[in-house]
Structure formats: structure tokens, C-alpha cells
Coordinates of C-alpha atoms in Angstrom, one line a residue:
M1 CA 71.5 -11.3 67.2
F2 CA 69.0 -8.3 67.2
F3 CA 71.6 -6.0 68.3
L4 CA 74.2 -7.2 65.9
N5 CA 71.7 -7.0 63.1
L6 CA 71.0 -3.5 64.2
L7 CA 74.9 -2.7 64.2
L8 CA 75.3 -4.4 60.7
A9 CA 72.3 -2.0 59.4
A10 CA 74.5 1.0 60.1
V11 CA 77.4 -0.4 58.0
T12 CA 76.5 -0.7 54.5
Y13 CA 79.1 -1.4 51.5
I14 CA 78.6 -1.3 47.7
S15 CA 79.0 -4.0 45.3
P16 CA 82.5 -5.3 44.2
V17 CA 81.5 -5.4 40.5
H18 CA 79.3 -3.1 38.1
F19 CA 77.0 -5.8 36.6
D20 CA 74.1 -7.7 37.7
V21 CA 75.2 -10.3 40.7
S22 CA 74.8 -14.0 40.2
L23 CA 76.4 -16.4 43.0
A24 CA 78.2 -19.6 42.3
G25 CA 78.4 -20.2 46.1
N26 CA 77.1 -18.5 49.1
F27 CA 78.5 -17.7 52.6
G28 CA 78.6 -20.7 55.2
E29 CA 78.1 -23.6 52.9
P30 CA 79.5 -26.7 54.4
R31 CA 82.5 -28.1 52.8
P32 CA 85.1 -30.8 54.1
N33 CA 87.0 -29.2 57.0
H34 CA 85.7 -25.6 56.8
F35 CA 82.7 -23.4 56.0
H36 CA 82.8 -21.4 52.7
G37 CA 84.0 -18.2 54.0
G38 CA 82.4 -15.6 51.6
L39 CA 80.7 -15.2 48.3
D40 CA 81.7 -16.6 45.0
I41 CA 80.2 -13.9 42.4
K42 CA 80.2 -15.2 38.9
T43 CA 82.0 -13.1 36.5
Q44 CA 80.0 -14.0 33.1
Q45 CA 82.4 -16.9 32.6
M46 CA 85.2 -14.6 32.0
E47 CA 88.2 -13.0 33.3
G48 CA 89.2 -9.3 33.7
K49 CA 86.3 -7.7 35.3
A50 CA 87.0 -4.7 37.4
V51 CA 86.9 -5.4 41.0
Y52 CA 86.1 -2.4 43.3
A53 CA 86.6 -1.7 46.9
I54 CA 83.4 -2.1 48.8
G55 CA 84.2 0.8 51.0
D56 CA 86.8 3.3 52.1
G57 CA 89.8 2.0 53.9
Y58 CA 93.3 1.1 53.0
V59 CA 95.1 -2.1 51.3
C60 CA 96.4 -3.9 54.4
R61 CA 97.8 -7.2 52.9
V62 CA 98.5 -8.5 49.5
S63 CA 99.1 -12.2 48.6
V64 CA 100.4 -14.2 45.7
N65 CA 99.8 -18.3 45.9
V66 CA 98.9 -18.1 49.5
G67 CA 96.3 -20.8 50.9
G68 CA 94.6 -21.5 47.6
M69 CA 93.4 -17.8 47.3
G70 CA 95.7 -17.1 44.1
N71 CA 96.0 -13.4 43.8
A72 CA 94.4 -11.8 46.8
V73 CA 93.8 -8.2 48.1
Y74 CA 92.7 -7.3 51.6
V75 CA 91.1 -4.0 52.5
R76 CA 90.7 -2.8 56.2
H77 CA 87.8 -0.6 56.6
P78 CA 87.3 2.0 59.5
E79 CA 84.2 0.4 60.7
G80 CA 86.0 -2.7 62.1
Y81 CA 85.9 -5.0 59.2
T82 CA 88.4 -6.1 56.6
S83 CA 87.2 -7.3 53.1
V84 CA 89.1 -9.9 50.9
Y85 CA 89.0 -10.2 47.2
A86 CA 90.4 -13.4 45.8
H87 CA 91.2 -15.4 42.7
L88 CA 92.2 -12.0 41.1
Q89 CA 93.8 -12.2 37.5
R90 CA 95.9 -9.2 38.4
F91 CA 96.1 -6.2 40.5
A92 CA 95.6 -2.6 39.7
P93 CA 98.8 -1.0 38.4
P94 CA 99.7 0.8 41.8
I95 CA 99.4 -2.4 43.6
E96 CA 101.1 -4.4 41.0
A97 CA 103.9 -2.1 41.4
L98 CA 104.1 -2.6 45.2
V99 CA 104.1 -6.4 44.6
R100 CA 106.8 -6.4 42.0
K101 CA 108.9 -4.3 44.2
W102 CA 108.4 -6.7 47.2
Q103 CA 109.0 -9.7 44.8
Y104 CA 112.2 -8.3 43.7
Q105 CA 113.3 -7.2 47.2
H106 CA 112.8 -10.8 48.5
Q107 CA 113.5 -12.5 45.3
T108 CA 110.5 -14.8 45.2
T109 CA 107.3 -15.2 43.3
D110 CA 105.1 -16.0 46.3
V111 CA 104.0 -12.9 48.1
D112 CA 102.4 -12.4 51.6
M113 CA 102.8 -8.5 51.9
T114 CA 101.5 -6.3 54.8
L115 CA 100.9 -2.6 54.4
C116 CA 100.1 0.2 56.8
A117 CA 97.4 2.8 56.6
T118 CA 99.4 5.3 54.6
D119 CA 100.9 3.0 51.9
Y120 CA 97.9 2.3 49.8
P121 CA 94.5 4.0 51.0
V122 CA 91.5 3.3 48.9
A123 CA 88.0 4.9 48.5
Q124 CA 84.7 3.2 48.1
G125 CA 84.1 2.3 44.4
Q126 CA 87.9 2.5 43.5
V127 CA 89.4 -0.3 41.2
I128 CA 91.9 -2.5 43.1
A129 CA 91.9 -5.4 40.7
L130 CA 90.8 -7.5 37.8
S131 CA 88.7 -10.7 38.4
G132 CA 90.3 -14.1 37.7
D133 CA 90.6 -17.6 38.2
T134 CA 94.0 -18.1 40.2
G135 CA 94.6 -20.5 43.0
A136 CA 92.2 -23.1 44.1
S137 CA 89.5 -21.9 41.9
L138 CA 87.2 -24.2 39.7
G139 CA 86.4 -21.3 37.1
P140 CA 86.5 -17.5 36.6
H141 CA 84.9 -15.8 39.8
L142 CA 85.2 -13.4 42.4
H143 CA 85.7 -14.7 46.0
L144 CA 84.5 -11.9 48.3
E145 CA 84.8 -12.3 52.2
I146 CA 84.2 -10.0 55.1
H147 CA 85.8 -10.5 58.4
Q148 CA 85.8 -8.8 61.9
T149 CA 89.3 -7.3 61.9
D150 CA 89.8 -7.9 65.6
N151 CA 89.2 -11.5 65.9
W152 CA 88.9 -12.2 62.3
N153 CA 85.4 -14.0 62.6
M154 CA 83.8 -14.6 59.1
M155 CA 80.8 -12.7 58.3
D156 CA 78.1 -13.1 55.8
P157 CA 78.9 -10.4 53.2
L158 CA 75.1 -10.2 52.2
D159 CA 74.3 -8.2 55.6
F160 CA 76.7 -5.4 54.4
L161 CA 75.6 -5.3 50.9
P162 CA 72.0 -4.5 50.7
G163 CA 70.5 -4.9 47.2
L164 CA 73.3 -7.0 45.8
L165 CA 70.9 -9.6 44.2
E166 CA 67.3 -10.6 44.4
D167 CA 66.0 -13.9 45.4
T168 CA 62.5 -15.3 45.7
I169 CA 63.1 -19.0 45.8
P170 CA 62.9 -20.6 49.2
P171 CA 65.2 -23.4 50.4
K172 CA 64.4 -27.0 49.6
A173 CA 64.9 -30.0 51.9
H174 CA 65.7 -33.4 50.3
A175 CA 65.9 -35.9 53.1
I176 CA 66.4 -36.4 57.0
M177 CA 68.6 -38.7 58.7
A178 CA 67.5 -40.4 62.1
Y179 CA 70.4 -41.1 64.5
P180 CA 69.2 -43.2 67.4
V181 CA 71.6 -42.9 70.4
R182 CA 73.2 -46.2 70.9
G183 CA 72.0 -47.9 73.9
E184 CA 69.4 -45.2 74.6
G185 CA 67.1 -45.2 71.6
R186 CA 65.8 -47.1 68.6
F187 CA 64.3 -45.7 65.0
C188 CA 62.0 -48.0 62.9
G189 CA 63.3 -51.0 65.0
Q190 CA 66.9 -50.4 64.1
D191 CA 70.0 -48.9 66.1
D192 CA 71.9 -47.5 63.3
Q193 CA 71.1 -44.3 61.3
Q194 CA 68.7 -44.3 58.6
R195 CA 67.7 -42.0 55.5
F196 CA 64.3 -40.9 54.8
D197 CA 63.6 -38.9 51.6
F198 CA 60.8 -36.2 51.4
M199 CA 58.0 -36.5 48.9
G200 CA 57.0 -33.0 48.4
F201 CA 56.8 -31.4 52.1
A202 CA 56.4 -34.7 54.0
I203 CA 57.9 -38.2 54.4
A204 CA 55.5 -41.0 53.2
D205 CA 57.2 -43.7 55.3
S206 CA 55.7 -44.7 58.6
L207 CA 58.1 -43.9 61.1
T208 CA 58.3 -45.1 64.7
A209 CA 60.8 -44.4 67.4
W210 CA 61.5 -45.3 71.2
G211 CA 63.9 -43.7 73.3
K212 CA 66.3 -40.9 72.3
V213 CA 66.8 -40.0 68.7
G214 CA 68.5 -37.1 66.9
F215 CA 67.8 -35.8 63.3
G216 CA 69.8 -34.4 60.6
L217 CA 68.5 -32.4 57.5
Y218 CA 69.9 -32.7 53.9
A219 CA 68.7 -29.4 52.5
E220 CA 69.9 -26.8 49.8
D221 CA 68.9 -23.3 48.9
F222 CA 68.2 -21.9 45.2
M223 CA 68.2 -18.8 43.4
Q224 CA 66.6 -17.8 40.2
G225 CA 68.6 -17.5 37.1
S226 CA 71.2 -19.9 38.4
D227 CA 71.6 -23.9 38.4
N228 CA 74.0 -23.6 41.6
R229 CA 73.0 -25.0 45.1
Y230 CA 73.6 -23.2 48.1
G231 CA 73.8 -23.6 51.9
I232 CA 70.8 -22.7 54.3
R233 CA 71.3 -19.7 56.4
H234 CA 68.6 -20.6 59.0
T235 CA 67.1 -23.7 60.1
V236 CA 64.8 -24.3 63.2
L237 CA 63.4 -27.9 64.3
F238 CA 60.2 -28.0 66.1
V239 CA 58.7 -30.8 68.1
D240 CA 55.0 -30.7 68.4
G241 CA 55.2 -26.8 68.1
T242 CA 58.3 -26.3 70.6
E243 CA 61.7 -25.3 69.2
V244 CA 64.4 -27.9 70.2
F245 CA 67.3 -26.8 67.9
S246 CA 68.1 -23.7 65.4
S247 CA 71.0 -22.5 63.3
D248 CA 71.7 -19.0 62.0
V249 CA 75.0 -19.4 60.0
D250 CA 76.9 -16.2 60.6
D251 CA 79.7 -14.8 62.7
I252 CA 81.9 -17.9 62.3
P253 CA 85.1 -18.1 64.4
M254 CA 88.0 -19.1 62.3
S255 CA 88.9 -21.3 65.3
A256 CA 85.6 -23.3 65.0
N257 CA 85.9 -23.8 61.0
K258 CA 86.8 -27.6 61.4
M259 CA 83.4 -27.8 63.5
V260 CA 81.7 -28.4 60.2
N261 CA 82.6 -32.0 60.4
V262 CA 81.0 -32.2 63.9
W263 CA 77.9 -30.3 62.8
G264 CA 77.8 -32.2 59.6
D265 CA 77.8 -35.7 59.0
Y266 CA 81.2 -35.9 57.8
D267 CA 81.3 -39.7 57.5
Y268 CA 78.2 -39.8 55.2
F269 CA 79.6 -36.8 53.2
A270 CA 82.8 -38.5 52.6
Q271 CA 81.1 -41.5 51.1
H272 CA 78.0 -39.7 49.2
Q273 CA 79.2 -36.2 48.7
Q274 CA 76.0 -35.1 50.6
W275 CA 75.7 -32.9 53.9
F276 CA 73.3 -34.1 56.4
M277 CA 73.5 -31.3 59.1
R278 CA 72.7 -32.5 62.6
S279 CA 69.7 -31.0 64.4
F280 CA 71.3 -31.7 67.9
L281 CA 74.5 -30.9 69.4
L282 CA 77.5 -33.4 69.6
P283 CA 79.8 -33.3 72.5
G284 CA 82.5 -30.8 71.7
N285 CA 80.6 -28.6 69.0
K286 CA 81.7 -25.2 69.6
L287 CA 79.8 -23.3 66.9
P288 CA 78.1 -20.3 68.6
F289 CA 75.2 -19.8 66.1
L290 CA 73.7 -23.4 66.9
K291 CA 71.3 -23.3 69.5
A292 CA 69.5 -26.3 71.4
D293 CA 67.2 -27.0 74.3
R294 CA 68.5 -28.7 77.4
N295 CA 68.3 -32.0 75.6
N296 CA 70.9 -30.8 73.1
G297 CA 68.1 -31.1 70.4
L298 CA 67.6 -34.9 71.0
V299 CA 64.1 -35.9 71.0
N300 CA 62.9 -38.5 73.6
F301 CA 60.3 -40.7 72.2
N302 CA 59.0 -42.1 75.8
Q303 CA 55.2 -41.8 75.2
E304 CA 52.8 -44.0 73.0
R305 CA 51.7 -41.3 70.6
D306 CA 52.4 -39.6 67.8
Y307 CA 55.2 -36.9 67.5
R308 CA 54.8 -34.1 64.9
I309 CA 58.4 -33.2 63.7
T310 CA 58.7 -29.7 61.7
Y311 CA 61.7 -28.2 59.9
V312 CA 61.4 -24.6 59.1
L313 CA 64.0 -23.4 56.5
C314 CA 64.8 -19.8 55.6
D315 CA 67.4 -18.1 53.5
F316 CA 68.9 -14.7 53.9
F317 CA 66.2 -12.9 51.8
G318 CA 63.5 -14.3 54.1
N319 CA 62.1 -16.9 51.7
Q320 CA 61.0 -19.9 54.0
S321 CA 59.8 -23.4 53.6
Q322 CA 58.3 -25.9 55.9
Y323 CA 58.5 -29.6 56.2
S324 CA 56.8 -32.0 58.6
F325 CA 56.5 -35.7 59.4
V326 CA 55.0 -37.9 62.1
V327 CA 56.9 -40.2 64.1
T328 CA 55.1 -42.7 66.4
G329 CA 56.2 -43.5 69.8
R330 CA 56.3 -47.2 70.1
P331 CA 57.8 -49.2 73.0
D332 CA 60.7 -51.4 71.8
T333 CA 63.7 -53.2 73.4
I334 CA 66.6 -51.2 73.3
P335 CA 69.8 -53.3 73.3
P336 CA 72.9 -52.4 75.2
V337 CA 76.0 -51.2 73.2
A338 CA 77.8 -54.2 72.1
P339 CA 81.3 -54.4 73.0
D340 CA 83.9 -54.6 70.1
D341 CA 87.7 -54.9 69.7
S342 CA 88.2 -51.2 68.4
L343 CA 90.1 -48.8 70.4
L344 CA 88.3 -45.8 71.8
M345 CA 89.9 -42.4 71.5
K346 CA 88.2 -39.7 73.4
M347 CA 88.5 -36.1 72.5
K348 CA 88.5 -34.7 76.0
D349 CA 91.8 -36.7 76.8
E350 CA 95.1 -36.9 75.4
Q351 CA 95.3 -40.2 73.3
A352 CA 98.0 -42.6 72.3
C353 CA 98.0 -45.5 69.8
Q354 CA 101.1 -47.9 69.8
M355 CA 102.0 -50.8 67.4
E356 CA 105.2 -52.4 66.7
G357 CA 107.3 -49.9 64.9
M358 CA 104.8 -47.1 65.5
D359 CA 103.6 -44.6 67.8
L360 CA 101.0 -41.9 67.5
R361 CA 100.3 -39.1 70.0
I362 CA 96.9 -37.0 69.8
P363 CA 97.0 -34.0 72.0
K364 CA 93.9 -33.1 74.0
G365 CA 91.2 -31.4 72.0
A366 CA 92.7 -32.4 68.6
L367 CA 89.8 -35.0 68.2
L368 CA 86.6 -33.5 66.9
A369 CA 84.7 -36.3 68.5
D370 CA 85.1 -39.6 70.1
V371 CA 86.2 -42.1 67.6
K372 CA 86.9 -45.8 67.5
V373 CA 90.0 -47.0 65.6
S374 CA 91.4 -50.4 64.4
P375 CA 95.1 -50.0 63.8
S376 CA 96.7 -52.3 61.3
S377 CA 100.0 -52.5 59.3
R378 CA 101.2 -54.2 56.3
R379 CA 104.7 -54.8 54.8
C380 CA 105.8 -52.5 52.0
R381 CA 108.0 -54.3 49.4
G382 CA 111.4 -52.4 49.3
G383 CA 110.0 -49.9 51.7
L384 CA 111.5 -48.1 54.6
S385 CA 108.9 -48.9 56.9
D386 CA 105.8 -50.8 57.2
E387 CA 102.4 -48.9 56.1
Y388 CA 100.1 -48.1 58.9
V389 CA 96.5 -47.7 58.8
L390 CA 94.9 -46.7 62.1
A391 CA 91.2 -46.2 60.8
Q392 CA 88.9 -47.3 58.1
K393 CA 87.6 -43.9 57.3
S394 CA 89.0 -40.3 57.2
I395 CA 89.4 -38.8 60.7
P396 CA 90.4 -35.1 60.2
L397 CA 92.0 -33.4 63.4
D398 CA 91.2 -29.8 64.8
G399 CA 95.1 -29.5 65.1
K400 CA 98.2 -32.0 64.7
A401 CA 99.0 -35.4 66.1
V402 CA 102.5 -36.5 66.4
L403 CA 103.5 -39.6 64.4
R404 CA 106.6 -41.6 64.9
M405 CA 107.8 -44.6 62.9
R406 CA 110.9 -46.9 63.1
L407 CA 113.1 -46.6 60.2
G408 CA 113.4 -50.3 58.6
Q409 CA 116.7 -49.7 56.8
E410 CA 119.5 -47.3 56.7
V411 CA 119.8 -44.6 54.1
D412 CA 122.6 -42.4 53.2
D413 CA 121.0 -39.2 54.2
H414 CA 118.5 -38.9 56.8
G415 CA 117.6 -35.4 56.0
K416 CA 115.9 -36.9 52.8
L417 CA 113.7 -38.9 54.8
Y418 CA 109.7 -38.0 55.1
I419 CA 106.3 -39.5 56.0
S420 CA 104.3 -40.5 53.1
A421 CA 100.4 -40.4 53.5
R422 CA 98.1 -42.4 51.3
R423 CA 94.7 -40.4 51.1
R424 CA 91.2 -41.3 50.9
T425 CA 89.1 -40.9 47.8
K426 CA 85.5 -39.5 47.5
K427 CA 84.4 -43.1 48.4
N428 CA 86.3 -42.8 51.8
E429 CA 88.6 -45.4 50.6
L430 CA 92.3 -45.5 50.4
D431 CA 93.5 -44.3 47.3
P432 CA 95.4 -47.2 45.5
D433 CA 97.3 -44.6 43.2
S434 CA 100.7 -44.2 44.7
G435 CA 101.0 -40.8 42.8
H436 CA 98.4 -39.2 45.1
K437 CA 100.3 -39.6 48.3
L438 CA 100.7 -36.4 50.6
F439 CA 104.3 -35.2 51.7
I440 CA 104.7 -34.7 55.6
P441 CA 107.9 -33.1 56.8
A442 CA 109.7 -35.4 59.3
T443 CA 112.8 -35.3 61.3
Y444 CA 115.0 -38.5 62.0
Q445 CA 116.5 -39.1 65.6
D446 CA 117.8 -42.5 66.9
G447 CA 116.3 -44.7 64.4
W448 CA 112.8 -43.1 64.4
V449 CA 111.2 -40.7 61.8
E450 CA 108.6 -38.2 63.3
G451 CA 106.2 -35.8 61.8
E452 CA 102.8 -34.2 62.4
V453 CA 99.7 -35.4 60.9
T454 CA 96.2 -33.8 60.4
D455 CA 94.1 -37.0 59.3
I456 CA 94.6 -40.1 61.3
G457 CA 92.5 -41.9 58.7
D458 CA 95.3 -41.7 56.1
A459 CA 97.9 -44.7 55.6
F460 CA 101.4 -43.8 56.6
S461 CA 104.9 -45.0 55.8
I462 CA 108.3 -43.5 55.6
A463 CA 109.6 -42.4 52.1
E464 CA 112.9 -40.9 50.9
D465 CA 113.5 -38.2 48.3
A466 CA 117.0 -37.5 47.2
T467 CA 115.8 -36.5 43.5
P468 CA 115.9 -33.1 42.4
P469 CA 113.1 -31.5 40.5
R470 CA 113.1 -31.6 36.7
I471 CA 113.2 -28.1 35.0
I472 CA 112.1 -28.6 31.5
P473 CA 112.5 -25.7 28.9
I474 CA 109.2 -25.2 26.7
N475 CA 109.8 -24.0 23.1
Q476 CA 113.4 -22.9 23.8
R477 CA 114.0 -22.2 20.0
N478 CA 111.5 -19.5 20.2
W479 CA 112.9 -17.5 23.0
D480 CA 115.2 -15.5 20.5
L481 CA 112.1 -14.5 18.7
E482 CA 110.1 -13.3 21.6
P483 CA 111.8 -13.1 25.1
L484 CA 109.3 -15.2 26.8
C485 CA 111.1 -17.9 28.9
V486 CA 108.9 -20.7 29.8
F487 CA 109.8 -23.9 32.1
D488 CA 107.9 -26.8 33.3
L489 CA 108.7 -27.6 37.0
K490 CA 108.1 -31.2 37.7
D491 CA 108.7 -33.1 41.1
E492 CA 106.9 -36.2 41.5
Q493 CA 107.3 -37.0 45.1
T494 CA 107.7 -33.9 47.4
G495 CA 106.8 -31.2 45.3
I496 CA 108.4 -27.8 44.3
A497 CA 109.0 -25.6 47.2
D498 CA 110.6 -22.6 45.4
F499 CA 112.3 -21.1 42.4
Q500 CA 114.5 -18.3 41.5
G501 CA 115.5 -17.0 38.0
F502 CA 118.6 -15.0 37.1
V503 CA 120.2 -13.2 33.9
D504 CA 123.8 -12.6 34.1
G505 CA 123.5 -13.1 38.0
Q506 CA 120.5 -10.6 38.6
F507 CA 117.5 -11.8 39.8
V508 CA 114.5 -11.7 37.4
L509 CA 110.9 -12.5 38.2
F510 CA 109.0 -15.8 37.0
D511 CA 105.3 -15.8 37.3
Y512 CA 103.0 -18.8 37.5
V513 CA 101.0 -20.1 34.4
K514 CA 97.6 -20.4 35.7
K515 CA 96.6 -24.0 36.4
S516 CA 99.7 -25.6 35.2
S517 CA 103.0 -26.5 36.7
R518 CA 104.7 -24.0 34.4
V519 CA 106.5 -20.7 35.1
V520 CA 107.3 -17.8 32.8
C521 CA 109.5 -14.8 32.5
D522 CA 109.0 -12.0 30.1
L523 CA 112.3 -10.4 30.1
R524 CA 110.9 -7.1 28.8
N525 CA 109.3 -6.9 32.3
T526 CA 112.7 -7.3 34.1
P527 CA 115.5 -5.0 35.0
V528 CA 117.6 -6.6 32.4
E529 CA 118.6 -4.3 29.4
P530 CA 118.4 -5.5 25.9
T531 CA 121.8 -5.5 24.3
G532 CA 120.9 -7.7 21.3
G533 CA 123.7 -10.1 22.4
E534 CA 123.7 -13.4 24.6
H535 CA 122.7 -13.4 28.2
R536 CA 123.3 -16.1 30.7
L537 CA 119.9 -17.5 31.9
Q538 CA 119.6 -19.5 35.2
L539 CA 116.6 -21.0 36.8
K540 CA 116.9 -22.8 40.1
A541 CA 114.2 -25.1 41.6
R542 CA 114.0 -26.7 44.9
D543 CA 111.8 -29.4 46.4
L544 CA 110.3 -29.6 49.8
L545 CA 113.5 -31.6 51.1
G546 CA 115.9 -29.2 49.7
N547 CA 117.0 -31.0 46.4
Q548 CA 118.0 -28.3 43.9
S549 CA 118.2 -28.4 40.1
V550 CA 119.7 -25.8 37.9
F551 CA 119.0 -25.0 34.2
D552 CA 121.9 -23.0 32.9
G553 CA 121.5 -21.6 29.3
V554 CA 122.0 -18.9 26.9
I555 CA 119.4 -16.2 25.4
N556 CA 119.9 -13.6 22.9
Y557 CA 118.1 -10.4 24.0

């Protein structure tokens, strides 16, 4: 880490904005299935702030509506890094022209365009976009990422932006979680995990333990001038003054992104929306920035004495806080692990689960941890199959499992079949609202429907969609007054896959209306020549199973 920090010290960039920076989110915050990959820079609760290239380089990629990033610009720098600017309102005019050209060439609104070094070079401080609120954004802000170009590891942008902001507030710990190892440890006379809250910088409860126990920490960082809460950069756990575990959240491989569910207590978060980050290593944890002793961070309480447990927390700016508590080693009878009827699935092996009419295959390494499942099924009135529930909680995979289900009745077109997944709510309960189901593409063969699933905690069934999307014109009577053609695109089952607009048979671009299911075309920004007469307007929309609708009308322009 010393040599990495020395190297980073030689690579410095400038702020992507020209105003005092406050963060809505910092690098590495734990989130379901991923770490937050950058900084969320507040833009004073408004859009349209100039966004500047943080260093010399060239625009290597531009995307629209890809992966929740909204409008995004990627700049490759000669030092071996690539900066990413996301949720943008619009691009700088020359970039906008390249995007428009690409959209018309490919006749699509969605963009994922790569450029070479000579297409659009940029200088440090050059305006490349205006900030916005597009994509999976919860409000106006600029999302900034920095990646190593060769391996795409996620880097903390603060390492490259000296003086971007000031912070004098240390992190704060809220609570610990004790995790006795089943069959090998007890904590406060219990086998199950237990939460204990801090009172100030200590825990008032009298704590006892015997055998092997791991700890987890619920903590957050803070910054002055902001009500936001942030992830912790650096954590160290000491037992009687000896370090047993540490974390330094930086240089995160994209391939290990889902390991956040293994380091963090994903099950607890799914129910309570609070992250306890484990201070010990579970089998399969591949995060390189976690370090543990030869016991993988587990504490073996095998002596009748007091053990002093200390957490030291530090943020990027060096602000530090320390929390301590005492656990008394007290002999206790540790019961063996009780057998149950659950099916144990091990992450190191390929796994299978079969029921009448259902077959699930999980490839080796797709499970993030060993899990126990209790498969069940229920009849769906009028359904094309039973609904299968494999587990009583969300179990995201690091990869995909193959799910096959037997079709319960014949349909006219097997190409209109898909797998419907009923998701889980924030309380980790199956959502009773059928409108919140997930579409999973599937194929049909010999009476079975097969698809790939990424969370085996959902409830799965076969569904059919032969209904095309609805194309609804909005304020059509006003189109002749101002040539803004607005449509609402609706598809309640599988969702909109793509759409295309045409005037007199010529492709015209429709743009997304932010945070809505609407699209809009301003004819003044298209190749259509105004004649003052009638023009034929068409809008075609397809859903994810290829069902298509066409609006066909006339507009005076």
C-alpha cells in the first residue's frame, strides 16, 4: 500500500466542478450487490453545472441509458487511469454532435459509443458536459469514478484530487454484532448472532464468550456541512492490543464487487437497511483490501479472563475514532450443530436442486457462501406452472444459475414465454404485488422453459406475454402549434425493449423524458425539412419479447 500511495501522489487531477464540493456519497460505500464505485458530488440541488475533465486525455466512450448511468462520458488519461462522469444532463456540443451522428447511423436512442484517441482529445479543465439527474439517480448530482484502465479496478477519486474538500469529523460506530461460530463458540450464553449498541465510545452491557466468535461493526462517516452518511475508509480490530483484522477500502476489482454481500451482513441489511461489516473473513471472500490474522479475524475465547476489544476507525482525511469494550472469557457448554431438513448448498461445488416440474443448476463459484435452502412450491390459479420458492431470503449469486420449469399447459406461441420472478421487499419478504415481478428471458424445448437467474431467493413461475406495448400520444392537439411530439410508452409485463420514430419514412430521434416512461421528438432538431404541410409520423415500440405496436399519424410541420 505504501508504494501504491507513493505512485498516486505523483498523479494528481483537478476538481470536475468549479464550486465548493460537498458529497452525497463517498467511494466504497457498501450497497446491495456492489460497492459505490465513486464520489457523488452535490450540484447545489440543480442541474446544468459545468463538468470539467479532471486531466488531459481523450473521450474514449460515451453512453446513453446504459447500466443506470444515464448520460455518461469516459475520459482515458495517459497516466493509466480512466475517469467517468455520469448522470449528466447533456454533453458538450461537439460530443453531442458525435452522439447524434451515432444515433442516426444506428437508428437508436440508446448509445454505447467507443472512440479512439484522435476522435475527441480533451485538456485538463475542458468542459465536457453539464451535470444532471439522468439514469438511476435520486437527485441532481455528478457521479465521478476513476478506474485503472488496464484492469478496470475501482479507485478512490479522493486519492487523485488533493484539496477537493475538507473534513474534520471522525467516523462514528453505532453497534457491534457478535457472530458465534456454530458448534465452536457461544456469546452471552447464546449460539445466534447478537447486536450490542455503543454508548459513547464503549458498550455498557456485560459481555461473556467462550470459544470462537467473530465481530461485525455498524459504523458511518460524516462530514461537516452535510447531513449525509458515508462509508468507512479504514478499520482495524485489536484484541488485547494485537491487530487481528483490518480493511482499507480502495482498489476494488470489479470481479469482486458482489463480495460486499460476503464482507457485509447481507441478510441483516435486507431486513434492517443497516450494514454490519464483518471483522473476520468468511470462506470465499476475495476482497484484496481485507487483512486478517491466521485465525481469519475470529477471536478464540479460551481463557477465563477479560479480553479487551478495540476498534480504530479512520476516514480518508486522517480523522480517527476509537471504540473499546471488554468480553469476559467464561466457560460454557457449546452444543453441537443441530441437524435440520434444509438442503445445504456449498459454494465450492456445482449445486443442483430438483422438485417435481423444476430443476435448478448452480455452477461452481456462483454462490457467495454456503447456504441452506428449503424449496417449496404452490399452485398458481390459471398459471402456466407452479410457483417455486427455493429459499426464505434473498440469495444473490456471483454469476447465473440455470432454472428449468415444466410448462403446465399448451400455448399458441412458445416464443412468448418467459420466467417471472417475484422479488423480495426491503423486509426480505416476497412482494405480494404482482406488478413488481422481474422479467427473465427464457427458451422453450420439449415441454420445459429455461432461463438464467441471479437471485435464488426469488419466487419463480412461467408467464406469457403476447400483448404489444401501448403507445399513447400526449397533447397531440398541440403538436401543430409546437412540433414537440410526446408519447408515453407502456408495457406492464416484460417492459419496453426499444423504439424508433419515422417521419415520411425517414428515421427521427426520440429522446427520453427524464424519470418517466415518455419519449419526445423535437422536429426542429431532426433532418425533416419544414414544408408547412402534412407529414406522416410513425413511432414503433417493441417489448422484450418482440411484441410490437405502431402509432401512425399525421402532423403539420
